[in-house]
Coordinates of C-alpha atoms in Angstrom, one line a residue:
M1 CA 259.9 -126.5 18.4
S2 CA 256.6 -126.7 16.5
H3 CA 256.6 -126.1 12.8
T4 CA 253.6 -125.2 10.8
N5 CA 253.0 -124.7 7.1
H6 CA 250.7 -121.7 7.8
P7 CA 252.1 -118.2 8.1
T8 CA 251.2 -116.0 11.0
N9 CA 250.8 -112.3 11.2
H10 CA 252.7 -109.9 13.5
C11 CA 250.2 -110.4 16.3
N12 CA 250.8 -114.2 16.3
L13 CA 247.3 -114.9 15.2
P14 CA 246.9 -118.1 13.2
Y15 CA 246.4 -118.0 9.5
T16 CA 242.9 -119.1 8.4
D17 CA 242.2 -120.9 5.1
I18 CA 238.8 -119.4 4.8
P19 CA 238.5 -117.9 1.3
P20 CA 236.5 -114.7 0.9
A21 CA 233.1 -115.0 -0.6
L22 CA 232.9 -114.3 -4.4
I23 CA 229.8 -113.0 -6.2
N24 CA 230.2 -113.1 -10.0
V25 CA 227.7 -111.1 -11.9
L26 CA 227.3 -111.6 -15.7
V27 CA 226.7 -108.5 -17.7
I28 CA 225.2 -108.5 -21.2
V29 CA 225.0 -105.3 -23.3
V30 CA 223.2 -105.5 -26.7
P31 CA 222.5 -102.7 -29.2
C32 CA 218.8 -101.9 -29.8
D33 CA 218.3 -100.5 -33.3
D34 CA 214.7 -99.6 -32.5
G35 CA 215.4 -97.4 -29.5
S36 CA 213.8 -99.8 -27.0
G37 CA 216.9 -100.3 -24.8
N38 CA 217.1 -99.5 -21.1
M39 CA 220.3 -97.4 -21.3
G40 CA 222.0 -94.9 -23.6
D41 CA 218.9 -93.1 -24.7
G42 CA 217.4 -96.5 -25.7
L43 CA 220.3 -97.5 -27.9
Y44 CA 221.4 -100.4 -25.6
N45 CA 219.8 -103.0 -23.4
V46 CA 221.9 -103.9 -20.3
T47 CA 221.1 -107.0 -18.3
T48 CA 222.9 -108.2 -15.2
L49 CA 222.5 -111.8 -13.9
P50 CA 221.6 -111.8 -11.2
H51 CA 219.7 -108.5 -11.4
A52 CA 220.5 -107.5 -7.8
I53 CA 223.0 -109.0 -5.3
T54 CA 222.8 -109.3 -1.6
V55 CA 226.2 -109.4 0.2
T56 CA 226.0 -111.4 3.5
R57 CA 229.7 -112.0 4.3
R58 CA 232.4 -109.5 5.2
N59 CA 235.0 -108.6 2.6
T60 CA 233.1 -110.2 -0.2
I61 CA 234.7 -109.9 -3.7
V62 CA 232.2 -108.7 -6.3
N63 CA 233.1 -109.3 -10.0
Y64 CA 231.1 -107.9 -12.9
Q65 CA 231.9 -109.7 -16.2
L66 CA 230.9 -108.7 -19.7
I67 CA 229.9 -111.8 -21.7
A68 CA 228.5 -112.7 -25.2
P69 CA 226.4 -111.6 -26.9
T70 CA 228.0 -108.3 -25.8
P71 CA 229.9 -106.8 -28.7
D72 CA 233.7 -107.2 -28.4
A73 CA 234.1 -103.4 -28.5
F74 CA 232.4 -102.9 -25.1
V75 CA 234.7 -102.5 -22.1
F76 CA 234.3 -101.3 -18.5
L77 CA 235.6 -97.8 -17.9
G78 CA 235.0 -97.8 -14.1
M79 CA 232.4 -97.5 -11.4
E80 CA 230.8 -94.8 -9.4
K81 CA 229.5 -95.5 -5.9
K82 CA 227.6 -93.5 -3.3
P83 CA 226.9 -94.7 0.2
S84 CA 223.3 -94.3 1.4
G85 CA 224.4 -93.7 5.0
G86 CA 227.7 -92.0 4.5
V87 CA 229.8 -95.1 5.1
W88 CA 232.2 -96.2 2.4
Q89 CA 232.1 -100.0 2.1
L90 CA 233.4 -100.6 -1.4
S91 CA 237.0 -100.6 -2.5
K92 CA 238.2 -98.9 -5.6
P93 CA 237.5 -101.1 -8.6
S94 CA 240.1 -103.0 -10.6
I95 CA 239.5 -103.5 -14.3
S96 CA 241.0 -106.5 -16.2
L97 CA 243.5 -105.9 -18.9
D98 CA 241.0 -106.7 -21.6
G99 CA 238.4 -104.5 -20.0
K100 CA 235.8 -107.3 -19.7
M101 CA 235.8 -107.6 -15.9
L102 CA 235.4 -105.0 -13.1
T103 CA 236.2 -106.3 -9.6
F104 CA 235.9 -104.7 -6.1
S105 CA 235.6 -105.8 -2.5
D106 CA 232.7 -105.0 -0.3
Q107 CA 233.5 -104.6 3.4
N108 CA 229.8 -105.3 4.3
S109 CA 230.1 -103.7 7.7
D110 CA 226.8 -101.8 7.7
R111 CA 223.3 -102.8 6.5
E112 CA 222.4 -100.6 3.5
D113 CA 221.6 -100.5 -0.2
I114 CA 224.5 -99.1 -2.1
A115 CA 224.1 -97.0 -5.3
V116 CA 226.6 -98.4 -7.8
T117 CA 226.9 -97.2 -11.4
L118 CA 228.8 -99.3 -13.9
L119 CA 230.5 -97.3 -16.7
F120 CA 231.0 -98.8 -20.1
S121 CA 232.2 -97.7 -23.6
D122 CA 232.0 -99.3 -27.0
G123 CA 234.8 -97.0 -28.3
M124 CA 232.4 -94.3 -29.3
A125 CA 229.6 -93.9 -26.8
H126 CA 229.7 -94.0 -23.0
I127 CA 226.8 -95.6 -21.2
S128 CA 226.1 -96.5 -17.6
H129 CA 224.0 -99.0 -15.7
D130 CA 222.9 -99.0 -12.0
P131 CA 222.7 -102.5 -10.6
Q132 CA 221.6 -103.0 -7.0
V133 CA 224.0 -104.0 -4.2
Q134 CA 222.4 -104.7 -0.8
N135 CA 224.6 -105.2 2.3
T136 CA 223.2 -107.4 5.0
P137 CA 226.1 -108.1 7.4
D138 CA 224.0 -109.8 10.1
Q139 CA 222.6 -112.6 8.0

């Protein structure tokens, strides 16, 4: 009898050690006292690094992370998504306990640009930001 340290599924397919791809996007939200911001009627400037992401592997994990100098009061509230071609490729988001990370998986089965809206709050105001997610499964 052969023993293996890797589990198998019900179809007796071998387990693979290939981890899913992970794209981590840094998000910085800073107040703009002069009204020059790009969100919240000019009260805030939101920057994502990278600005846009291209997903090339199936079932990629996408993580948006609020980092300094974002004020501590800012947290993720959720995410809205709209498929351009009617195909839902993004899972429901998960928000970390401290509200600083928003994570979802991208099936990346169809080539398309996906309209994603990140929703934030600083405890008083709610703001949103629309980063770009481009799916290119055949690359």
